[in-house]
Amino acid sequence: MAATLITNIKQLVNVREEWPVLRGKELAELPCISNAYLLIEDDTIAAYGKMEELSSATRLMPAEVIDASGRLLLPAWCDSHTHLVFAASRENEFIDKLKGLSYAEIAARGGGILHSARKLNEASEDELFNLAWKRLEELARLGTGAIEIKSGYGLTVSGELKMLRVIKKLKQRSKLTIKATFLGAHTYPLEYKNDHQAYIDQIIGEMLPVIAQEALADYIDVFCETGFFSPEETATICKAGKQYGLKPKIHANQLNLSGGVQTGVALGAISVDHLETMDEHAIRSLAGSQTIGTLLPTAAFFLRMPFQPARALIDAGCAIALASDFNPGSSPSGNMNLVVNISCIQMKMLPEEAINAATLNGAWAMECAGTLGSISIGKKANLILTKPVPSLAYIPYSFGSNLIDMVFIGGERTGSNH
Ligand code: NIG
Ligand code: FE
């Protein structure tokens, strides 16, 4: 058995015997143990506690010992919303935006998602896999241990299936925990601009049956937004997905008060994601539900939109998670450290709230909290060991520095930032 003993940990962060989804005030409670040890056996957290409780039996185990003096050990980030599989970057549109065009204007010119869809349909499955694999490796070095990945740049039967097969292969080959989401309803392909129903029929009649048959997705997503999919269309597509066992996780209230939050709540969605544009009704609806609100602050940052109203959501008692939205159009970074930094700096989340939202609640937003998202006996040893830091608050405070010393995925050290 492979064992690693980490000793003299300055602070072991997010230690839990029970791991309920956290809402409202609970988000600010981040249980920690100072001067701690943690034992990894194979791919699992086998034991932890205070250094003085480290039994001589554990000390004598044939284990690699890592002295973590001055450093923090956290659960790896759980990034519950990404579009990691794409064929090409879109920095030209970035320049167009610097020159004054809006996201919606770029989309209307056939740029944006449609541009990514053209590129994706031209790329081979192997090319897409290799590009996504490199991105995944980089994210693992940045501390991401679990990730949700969406389709949605195919927008044709073959393109959507190709994307989902790439995600399935990533799942099979990567040590990260990966969840797949079918986002055929990301936008309308140009040829369906005036016949929305025909595209919805294709999603329901041609894509979903194959996705179900090949077990290509865990969730279904719809971009519920003015100019994209209406709440009614969102409900139709999600209900069809549910028939095949796919639970909804939807894009809601990014650009407009789209009704997406209420639609997601009514559908029993696992999460409603984005939430830049919220009003009292949407906040109350989310607070009174089991649905997690997933905030994507790097998308708001990159698009120069108002940030998500994290404080109002927390004060209303919502369960919120943080994710990167990694995609070539609105968040060309999957760096969860930056997501945590920006959440504290721009949304006034407390460090404890941001860390809980980016670990345990992120795990809940992918339904993998039973195995990830906290330091708990029996959970998978996906862990971040920081460099020496003065305190926990230094993590969001010191934005732009890479504070990660080592990352463990399934108990194994992955890459090194030395
Ligand atoms: O989550 N809003 C819709 N989808 C992505 C953007 C996709 C793109 O621009 O390529 C998002 O922000
Ligand atoms: Fe997204």
CSV table of C-alpha atoms and ligand atoms in Angstrom, one decimal:
chain,number,residue,atom,x,y,z
A,1,MET,CA,0.0,0.0,0.0
A,2,ALA,CA,1.3,3.5,-0.9
A,3,ALA,CA,1.2,5.8,2.1
A,4,THR,CA,2.1,9.5,2.5
A,5,LEU,CA,2.2,11.1,5.9
A,6,ILE,CA,2.0,14.9,6.0
A,7,THR,CA,3.2,16.3,9.3
A,8,ASN,CA,3.4,19.7,11.1
A,9,ILE,CA,0.6,21.2,8.9
A,10,LYS,CA,0.1,24.8,10.1
A,11,GLN,CA,-3.6,24.5,9.4
A,12,LEU,CA,-5.7,21.6,8.0
A,13,VAL,CA,-8.6,23.4,6.3
A,14,ASN,CA,-12.2,22.3,5.8
A,15,VAL,CA,-12.1,19.3,8.1
A,16,ARG,CA,-15.6,17.6,8.4
A,17,GLU,CA,-17.1,14.5,9.8
A,18,GLU,CA,-20.4,15.5,8.1
A,19,TRP,CA,-20.5,17.5,4.9
A,20,PRO,CA,-24.0,19.0,4.3
A,21,VAL,CA,-24.4,21.6,1.5
A,22,LEU,CA,-23.7,25.0,3.1
A,23,ARG,CA,-26.2,27.9,2.9
A,24,GLY,CA,-26.3,31.4,4.3
A,25,LYS,CA,-24.3,31.8,7.5
A,26,GLU,CA,-23.0,28.3,7.4
A,27,LEU,CA,-20.7,29.3,4.5
A,28,ALA,CA,-18.6,31.4,6.9
A,29,GLU,CA,-17.9,28.4,9.1
A,30,LEU,CA,-14.7,26.7,7.9
A,31,PRO,CA,-13.6,24.0,10.4
A,32,CYS,CA,-9.8,23.8,10.7
A,33,ILE,CA,-7.2,22.0,12.8
A,34,SER,CA,-3.9,23.8,13.7
A,35,ASN,CA,-0.7,21.9,13.9
A,36,ALA,CA,-2.1,18.8,12.3
A,37,TYR,CA,-1.1,15.7,10.4
A,38,LEU,CA,-2.8,13.9,7.6
A,39,LEU,CA,-2.3,10.3,6.4
A,40,ILE,CA,-3.0,9.3,2.8
A,41,GLU,CA,-3.3,5.6,2.0
A,42,ASP,CA,-3.5,4.7,-1.6
A,43,ASP,CA,-5.9,7.3,-3.1
A,44,THR,CA,-7.8,8.0,0.2
A,45,ILE,CA,-7.6,10.2,3.3
A,46,ALA,CA,-7.0,7.5,5.9
A,47,ALA,CA,-6.4,9.6,9.1
A,48,TYR,CA,-5.9,13.1,10.4
A,49,GLY,CA,-5.6,14.9,13.7
A,50,LYS,CA,-3.5,17.2,15.9
A,51,MET,CA,0.2,16.5,15.8
A,52,GLU,CA,0.3,15.5,19.5
A,53,GLU,CA,-2.3,12.8,18.7
A,54,LEU,CA,-0.2,11.3,16.0
A,55,SER,CA,0.2,7.8,17.3
A,56,SER,CA,3.5,6.0,17.3
A,57,ALA,CA,1.9,3.3,15.1
A,58,THR,CA,1.2,5.9,12.4
A,59,ARG,CA,4.6,7.4,12.8
A,60,LEU,CA,6.2,4.0,12.2
A,61,MET,CA,4.2,3.3,9.1
A,62,PRO,CA,6.2,2.8,5.9
A,63,ALA,CA,5.2,6.1,4.5
A,64,GLU,CA,6.7,9.0,2.6
A,65,VAL,CA,6.8,11.8,5.1
A,66,ILE,CA,6.3,15.4,4.0
A,67,ASP,CA,7.0,18.1,6.6
A,68,ALA,CA,4.4,20.9,6.0
A,69,SER,CA,5.7,23.4,8.5
A,70,GLY,CA,4.2,26.8,7.9
A,71,ARG,CA,1.9,25.5,5.2
A,72,LEU,CA,-1.8,24.9,4.8
A,73,LEU,CA,-3.5,21.7,3.5
A,74,LEU,CA,-6.9,22.2,1.8
A,75,PRO,CA,-9.2,20.0,-0.2
A,76,ALA,CA,-8.5,20.5,-4.0
A,77,TRP,CA,-10.9,22.9,-5.8
A,78,CYS,CA,-14.1,21.5,-7.2
A,79,ASP,CA,-14.9,23.5,-10.3
A,80,SER,CA,-18.5,22.7,-11.1
A,81,HIS,CA,-18.9,24.8,-14.3
A,82,THR,CA,-16.5,24.7,-17.3
A,83,HIS,CA,-16.5,24.5,-21.1
A,84,LEU,CA,-13.0,23.0,-21.1
A,85,VAL,CA,-13.3,21.3,-24.5
A,86,PHE,CA,-12.9,23.8,-27.3
A,87,ALA,CA,-11.0,23.9,-30.6
A,88,ALA,CA,-9.5,27.5,-30.6
A,89,SER,CA,-9.0,30.5,-28.4
A,90,ARG,CA,-10.9,33.8,-29.3
A,91,GLU,CA,-8.5,36.6,-28.5
A,92,ASN,CA,-9.5,38.4,-31.7
A,93,GLU,CA,-13.0,39.0,-30.2
A,94,PHE,CA,-11.3,40.1,-27.0
A,95,ILE,CA,-9.7,42.9,-29.1
A,96,ASP,CA,-13.0,43.7,-30.7
A,97,LYS,CA,-14.5,44.1,-27.3
A,98,LEU,CA,-11.6,46.4,-26.2
A,99,LYS,CA,-12.6,48.5,-29.2
A,100,GLY,CA,-16.2,48.7,-28.1
A,101,LEU,CA,-18.3,45.8,-29.3
A,102,SER,CA,-20.5,44.1,-26.8
A,103,TYR,CA,-20.8,40.3,-26.1
A,104,ALA,CA,-24.3,40.3,-27.6
A,105,GLU,CA,-23.1,42.3,-30.7
A,106,ILE,CA,-20.3,39.8,-31.3
A,107,ALA,CA,-22.8,37.0,-31.0
A,108,ALA,CA,-25.2,38.6,-33.5
A,109,ARG,CA,-22.4,38.9,-36.1
A,110,GLY,CA,-21.9,35.1,-36.0
A,111,GLY,CA,-18.9,35.4,-33.6
A,112,GLY,CA,-18.9,34.1,-30.1
A,113,ILE,CA,-20.3,30.6,-29.5
A,114,LEU,CA,-21.0,30.2,-33.2
A,115,HIS,CA,-17.4,30.9,-34.0
A,116,SER,CA,-16.3,28.3,-31.5
A,117,ALA,CA,-18.8,25.8,-33.0
A,118,ARG,CA,-17.4,26.2,-36.5
A,119,LYS,CA,-13.9,25.5,-35.2
A,120,LEU,CA,-15.0,22.6,-33.2
A,121,ASN,CA,-16.8,20.9,-36.0
A,122,GLU,CA,-13.6,21.1,-38.1
A,123,ALA,CA,-11.4,19.6,-35.4
A,124,SER,CA,-10.9,15.9,-34.9
A,125,GLU,CA,-11.8,14.0,-31.7
A,126,ASP,CA,-8.1,13.4,-31.1
A,127,GLU,CA,-7.2,17.1,-31.6
A,128,LEU,CA,-9.9,18.1,-29.2
A,129,PHE,CA,-8.8,15.5,-26.7
A,130,ASN,CA,-5.2,16.5,-26.8
A,131,LEU,CA,-6.0,20.2,-26.3
A,132,ALA,CA,-8.4,19.5,-23.4
A,133,TRP,CA,-5.9,17.1,-21.8
A,134,LYS,CA,-3.3,19.9,-21.7
A,135,ARG,CA,-5.7,22.3,-20.1
A,136,LEU,CA,-6.7,19.7,-17.6
A,137,GLU,CA,-3.1,19.1,-16.6
A,138,GLU,CA,-2.6,22.8,-16.1
A,139,LEU,CA,-5.7,23.1,-14.0
A,140,ALA,CA,-4.6,20.1,-11.8
A,141,ARG,CA,-1.3,22.0,-11.2
A,142,LEU,CA,-3.4,25.0,-10.1
A,143,GLY,CA,-5.2,22.8,-7.6
A,144,THR,CA,-8.4,21.7,-9.3
A,145,GLY,CA,-9.3,18.1,-8.3
A,146,ALA,CA,-12.8,17.8,-9.7
A,147,ILE,CA,-14.3,19.4,-12.8
A,148,GLU,CA,-17.6,19.6,-14.7
A,149,ILE,CA,-17.2,19.9,-18.5
A,150,LYS,CA,-20.0,20.9,-20.9
A,151,SER,CA,-20.6,20.3,-24.5
A,152,GLY,CA,-22.3,23.1,-26.4
A,153,TYR,CA,-19.7,24.1,-29.1
A,154,GLY,CA,-21.0,21.4,-31.5
A,155,LEU,CA,-24.5,22.5,-32.1
A,156,THR,CA,-24.8,19.7,-34.6
A,157,VAL,CA,-25.6,16.0,-33.8
A,158,SER,CA,-22.1,14.9,-34.8
A,159,GLY,CA,-20.4,17.9,-33.1
A,160,GLU,CA,-22.2,17.5,-29.8
A,161,LEU,CA,-21.6,13.8,-29.7
A,162,LYS,CA,-17.9,14.3,-30.6
A,163,MET,CA,-17.5,16.8,-27.7
A,164,LEU,CA,-19.2,14.4,-25.3
A,165,ARG,CA,-17.1,11.5,-26.4
A,166,VAL,CA,-14.0,13.6,-25.8
A,167,ILE,CA,-15.3,14.3,-22.3
A,168,LYS,CA,-15.9,10.6,-21.7
A,169,LYS,CA,-12.4,9.8,-22.8
A,170,LEU,CA,-11.1,12.5,-20.4
A,171,LYS,CA,-13.1,10.8,-17.6
A,172,GLN,CA,-11.6,7.4,-18.4
A,173,ARG,CA,-8.0,8.6,-18.6
A,174,SER,CA,-7.7,11.4,-16.0
A,175,LYS,CA,-7.3,10.9,-12.3
A,176,LEU,CA,-9.5,14.0,-11.7
A,177,THR,CA,-13.2,13.5,-11.0
A,178,ILE,CA,-15.0,14.6,-14.1
A,179,LYS,CA,-18.7,15.2,-14.7
A,180,ALA,CA,-20.2,15.7,-18.2
A,181,THR,CA,-23.0,18.0,-19.1
A,182,PHE,CA,-24.9,18.1,-22.4
A,183,LEU,CA,-25.4,21.7,-23.5
A,184,GLY,CA,-26.8,21.3,-27.0
A,185,ALA,CA,-29.0,24.3,-26.2
A,186,HIS,CA,-26.1,26.7,-25.9
A,187,THR,CA,-27.3,28.9,-28.8
A,188,TYR,CA,-29.3,28.4,-32.1
A,189,PRO,CA,-27.1,27.4,-35.1
A,190,LEU,CA,-27.5,30.0,-37.9
A,191,GLU,CA,-29.6,27.7,-40.1
A,192,TYR,CA,-32.2,27.4,-37.3
A,193,LYS,CA,-32.3,31.1,-36.6
A,194,ASN,CA,-35.9,31.3,-37.8
A,195,ASP,CA,-37.0,27.8,-36.8
A,196,HIS,CA,-36.1,27.3,-33.1
A,197,GLN,CA,-38.5,24.4,-32.8
A,198,ALA,CA,-36.7,22.4,-35.4
A,199,TYR,CA,-33.4,22.7,-33.4
A,200,ILE,CA,-35.1,21.8,-30.2
A,201,ASP,CA,-36.6,18.8,-32.0
A,202,GLN,CA,-33.1,17.8,-33.0
A,203,ILE,CA,-31.8,18.1,-29.5
A,204,ILE,CA,-34.6,16.0,-28.1
A,205,GLY,CA,-35.1,13.5,-30.9
A,206,GLU,CA,-31.6,13.0,-32.3
A,207,MET,CA,-29.1,14.0,-29.7
A,208,LEU,CA,-30.6,12.9,-26.4
A,209,PRO,CA,-31.3,9.2,-27.3
A,210,VAL,CA,-27.7,8.6,-28.4
A,211,ILE,CA,-26.3,10.5,-25.4
A,212,ALA,CA,-28.4,8.2,-23.1
A,213,GLN,CA,-27.5,5.1,-25.0
A,214,GLU,CA,-23.8,5.7,-24.9
A,215,ALA,CA,-24.0,7.2,-21.3
A,216,LEU,CA,-22.2,10.4,-22.5
A,217,ALA,CA,-23.6,12.8,-20.0
A,218,ASP,CA,-24.5,13.2,-16.3
A,219,TYR,CA,-26.4,16.5,-16.6
A,220,ILE,CA,-28.3,18.7,-19.1
A,221,ASP,CA,-27.8,22.4,-19.5
A,222,VAL,CA,-29.6,25.2,-21.4
A,223,PHE,CA,-28.4,28.8,-21.9
A,224,CYS,CA,-31.7,30.4,-20.6
A,225,GLU,CA,-31.2,34.0,-21.8
A,226,THR,CA,-33.0,36.7,-23.8
A,227,GLY,CA,-32.1,36.1,-27.4
A,228,PHE,CA,-31.1,32.5,-26.7
A,229,PHE,CA,-33.5,30.0,-25.0
A,230,SER,CA,-36.7,31.2,-23.3
A,231,PRO,CA,-37.8,29.8,-19.9
A,232,GLU,CA,-40.4,27.7,-21.7
A,233,GLU,CA,-37.9,26.3,-24.2
A,234,THR,CA,-35.5,25.6,-21.3
A,235,ALA,CA,-38.2,23.7,-19.4
A,236,THR,CA,-39.1,21.6,-22.5
A,237,ILE,CA,-35.4,20.6,-23.1
A,238,CYS,CA,-34.7,19.9,-19.5
A,239,LYS,CA,-37.8,17.8,-19.0
A,240,ALA,CA,-36.8,15.7,-22.1
A,241,GLY,CA,-33.3,15.3,-20.5
A,242,LYS,CA,-34.8,14.3,-17.2
A,243,GLN,CA,-36.6,11.4,-19.0
A,244,TYR,CA,-33.1,10.1,-19.8
A,245,GLY,CA,-31.9,10.6,-16.2
A,246,LEU,CA,-30.1,13.8,-16.9
A,247,LYS,CA,-30.6,16.4,-14.1
A,248,PRO,CA,-30.6,20.1,-15.1
A,249,LYS,CA,-27.7,22.5,-14.3
A,250,ILE,CA,-28.5,25.6,-16.2
A,251,HIS,CA,-27.1,28.9,-17.3
A,252,ALA,CA,-29.4,31.6,-15.8
A,253,ASN,CA,-29.6,35.3,-15.4
A,254,GLN,CA,-26.2,36.2,-16.9
A,255,LEU,CA,-27.2,39.0,-19.2
A,256,ASN,CA,-30.8,39.6,-18.3
A,257,LEU,CA,-33.5,38.9,-15.8
A,258,SER,CA,-34.3,35.9,-17.9
A,259,GLY,CA,-36.5,33.9,-15.5
A,260,GLY,CA,-33.8,31.3,-15.7
A,261,VAL,CA,-33.4,31.1,-11.9
A,262,GLN,CA,-37.1,30.5,-11.3
A,263,THR,CA,-37.2,28.0,-14.2
A,264,GLY,CA,-34.3,26.1,-12.8
A,265,VAL,CA,-35.8,26.0,-9.3
A,266,ALA,CA,-39.1,24.7,-10.7
A,267,LEU,CA,-37.3,22.0,-12.6
A,268,GLY,CA,-35.4,20.9,-9.4
A,269,ALA,CA,-32.1,21.8,-11.0
A,270,ILE,CA,-28.9,20.8,-9.2
A,271,SER,CA,-27.6,24.3,-9.9
A,272,VAL,CA,-28.4,27.6,-11.6
A,273,ASP,CA,-25.2,29.2,-12.8
A,274,HIS,CA,-24.0,32.8,-13.5
A,275,LEU,CA,-26.5,35.0,-11.7
A,276,GLU,CA,-25.0,38.4,-12.6
A,277,THR,CA,-28.4,39.8,-13.1
A,278,MET,CA,-30.7,39.1,-10.1
A,279,ASP,CA,-33.7,40.8,-8.5
A,280,GLU,CA,-35.6,40.1,-5.2
A,281,HIS,CA,-37.8,37.5,-6.8
A,282,ALA,CA,-35.0,35.5,-8.2
A,283,ILE,CA,-33.0,35.7,-4.9
A,284,ARG,CA,-36.0,34.6,-2.9
A,285,SER,CA,-36.8,31.8,-5.3
A,286,LEU,CA,-33.3,30.4,-5.0
A,287,ALA,CA,-33.1,30.8,-1.2
A,288,GLY,CA,-36.2,28.8,-0.8
A,289,SER,CA,-35.0,25.9,-2.9
A,290,GLN,CA,-32.5,23.0,-2.8
A,291,THR,CA,-30.9,24.4,-6.0
A,292,ILE,CA,-27.3,25.7,-5.6
A,293,GLY,CA,-26.5,29.1,-7.1
A,294,THR,CA,-23.1,28.8,-8.8
A,295,LEU,CA,-21.4,32.2,-9.2
A,296,LEU,CA,-18.8,32.6,-12.0
A,297,PRO,CA,-17.0,35.9,-11.1
A,298,THR,CA,-14.2,35.5,-13.6
A,299,ALA,CA,-16.8,35.7,-16.4
A,300,ALA,CA,-18.2,38.9,-14.9
A,301,PHE,CA,-14.6,40.2,-14.6
A,302,PHE,CA,-13.7,39.3,-18.2
A,303,LEU,CA,-16.9,40.8,-19.7
A,304,ARG,CA,-16.8,43.8,-17.4
A,305,MET,CA,-20.3,43.1,-16.1
A,306,PRO,CA,-21.5,43.8,-12.6
A,307,PHE,CA,-20.4,41.0,-10.3
A,308,GLN,CA,-22.8,38.5,-8.9
A,309,PRO,CA,-24.5,39.8,-5.7
A,310,ALA,CA,-22.9,37.2,-3.4
A,311,ARG,CA,-23.6,39.1,-0.2
A,312,ALA,CA,-27.3,39.4,-0.9
A,313,LEU,CA,-27.5,35.8,-1.9
A,314,ILE,CA,-25.7,34.6,1.3
A,315,ASP,CA,-27.7,36.9,3.5
A,316,ALA,CA,-30.9,35.5,1.9
A,317,GLY,CA,-29.8,32.0,2.9
A,318,CYS,CA,-28.9,30.7,-0.5
A,319,ALA,CA,-26.4,27.8,-1.0
A,320,ILE,CA,-23.7,29.1,-3.3
A,321,ALA,CA,-20.8,27.6,-5.1
A,322,LEU,CA,-17.9,29.2,-7.1
A,323,ALA,CA,-16.7,28.0,-10.4
A,324,SER,CA,-14.5,29.2,-13.2
A,325,ASP,CA,-16.7,29.0,-16.3
A,326,PHE,CA,-13.5,28.3,-18.2
A,327,ASN,CA,-14.3,28.9,-21.9
A,328,PRO,CA,-12.8,30.8,-24.8
A,329,GLY,CA,-15.4,33.6,-24.9
A,330,SER,CA,-16.2,34.8,-21.5
A,331,SER,CA,-13.6,33.3,-19.1
A,332,PRO,CA,-10.4,32.2,-20.8
A,333,SER,CA,-9.0,31.0,-17.4
A,334,GLY,CA,-9.9,28.0,-15.3
A,335,ASN,CA,-7.7,29.2,-12.4
A,336,MET,CA,-9.8,28.6,-9.3
A,337,ASN,CA,-7.3,30.4,-7.2
A,338,LEU,CA,-8.2,33.5,-9.1
A,339,VAL,CA,-11.9,32.8,-8.8
A,340,VAL,CA,-11.4,32.7,-5.0
A,341,ASN,CA,-9.3,35.9,-5.1
A,342,ILE,CA,-11.9,37.8,-7.1
A,343,SER,CA,-14.8,36.5,-5.1
A,344,CYS,CA,-13.3,38.1,-2.0
A,345,ILE,CA,-12.0,41.2,-3.6
A,346,GLN,CA,-15.0,42.1,-5.8
A,347,MET,CA,-18.0,40.3,-4.2
A,348,LYS,CA,-16.9,40.8,-0.6
A,349,MET,CA,-17.1,37.1,0.2
A,350,LEU,CA,-15.0,36.2,3.3
A,351,PRO,CA,-12.1,33.9,2.8
A,352,GLU,CA,-13.9,31.1,4.6
A,353,GLU,CA,-17.0,31.6,2.5
A,354,ALA,CA,-15.1,31.5,-0.8
A,355,ILE,CA,-13.1,28.4,0.2
A,356,ASN,CA,-16.3,26.5,1.2
A,357,ALA,CA,-18.0,27.6,-2.0
A,358,ALA,CA,-15.1,26.5,-4.1
A,359,THR,CA,-14.7,23.1,-2.4
A,360,LEU,CA,-17.6,21.5,-0.6
A,361,ASN,CA,-20.4,23.4,-2.3
A,362,GLY,CA,-18.7,23.0,-5.6
A,363,ALA,CA,-18.6,19.2,-4.9
A,364,TRP,CA,-22.4,19.3,-4.1
A,365,ALA,CA,-23.0,21.2,-7.4
A,366,MET,CA,-21.5,18.1,-9.1
A,367,GLU,CA,-23.0,15.6,-6.7
A,368,CYS,CA,-19.7,14.3,-5.6
A,369,ALA,CA,-19.6,15.6,-2.0
A,370,GLY,CA,-19.6,12.0,-0.8
A,371,THR,CA,-16.0,11.6,-2.1
A,372,LEU,CA,-14.6,15.2,-2.4
A,373,GLY,CA,-14.8,18.7,-1.2
A,374,SER,CA,-13.6,18.4,2.4
A,375,ILE,CA,-11.0,16.8,4.6
A,376,SER,CA,-12.9,13.7,5.7
A,377,ILE,CA,-11.8,10.1,6.4
A,378,GLY,CA,-12.5,7.9,3.4
A,379,LYS,CA,-12.7,10.8,0.9
A,380,LYS,CA,-10.5,10.9,-2.1
A,381,ALA,CA,-7.1,12.4,-1.3
A,382,ASN,CA,-7.3,15.4,-3.8
A,383,LEU,CA,-5.5,18.0,-1.8
A,384,ILE,CA,-3.7,21.3,-2.1
A,385,LEU,CA,-0.5,22.0,0.0
A,386,THR,CA,0.3,25.6,0.0
A,387,LYS,CA,3.7,27.3,0.2
A,388,PRO,CA,4.4,28.8,3.6
A,389,VAL,CA,1.8,31.5,4.3
A,390,PRO,CA,1.1,33.7,7.3
A,391,SER,CA,-2.6,32.8,7.5
A,392,LEU,CA,-5.7,31.5,5.6
A,393,ALA,CA,-6.7,35.0,4.6
A,394,TYR,CA,-3.4,35.4,2.8
A,395,ILE,CA,-4.8,33.1,0.1
A,396,PRO,CA,-7.5,35.5,-1.4
A,397,TYR,CA,-5.5,38.5,-0.3
A,398,SER,CA,-2.3,37.8,-2.2
A,399,PHE,CA,-3.9,37.7,-5.6
A,400,GLY,CA,-1.6,37.0,-8.6
A,401,SER,CA,0.9,34.9,-6.6
A,402,ASN,CA,1.0,31.2,-7.0
A,403,LEU,CA,0.8,29.9,-3.5
A,404,ILE,CA,0.5,26.3,-4.3
A,405,ASP,CA,3.5,24.1,-3.4
A,406,MET,CA,2.0,20.6,-4.2
A,407,VAL,CA,-1.2,19.1,-5.4
A,408,PHE,CA,-2.3,15.6,-4.7
A,409,ILE,CA,-4.8,13.9,-7.0
A,410,GLY,CA,-6.0,10.5,-5.8
A,411,GLY,CA,-3.2,10.5,-3.3
A,412,GLU,CA,-0.5,11.1,-6.0
A,413,ARG,CA,1.6,14.2,-6.3
A,414,THR,CA,0.7,15.8,-9.6
A,415,GLY,CA,3.1,18.2,-11.3
A,416,SER,CA,5.1,20.6,-9.2
A,417,ASN,CA,5.3,24.3,-9.1
A,418,HIS,CA,8.9,24.4,-8.1
B,1,NIG,O1,-21.0,30.5,-19.7
B,1,NIG,N1,-23.0,32.1,-21.6
B,1,NIG,C1,-22.9,31.1,-22.3
B,1,NIG,N2,-21.8,30.3,-22.3
B,1,NIG,C2,-20.6,30.7,-21.9
B,1,NIG,C3,-19.9,31.6,-22.9
B,1,NIG,C4,-19.6,30.8,-24.1
B,1,NIG,C5,-18.8,31.5,-25.1
B,1,NIG,O2,-18.8,32.7,-25.3
B,1,NIG,O3,-18.1,30.7,-25.9
B,1,NIG,C6,-20.6,31.3,-20.5
B,1,NIG,O4,-20.2,32.4,-20.3
B,2,FE,FE,-20.8,28.7,-18.9
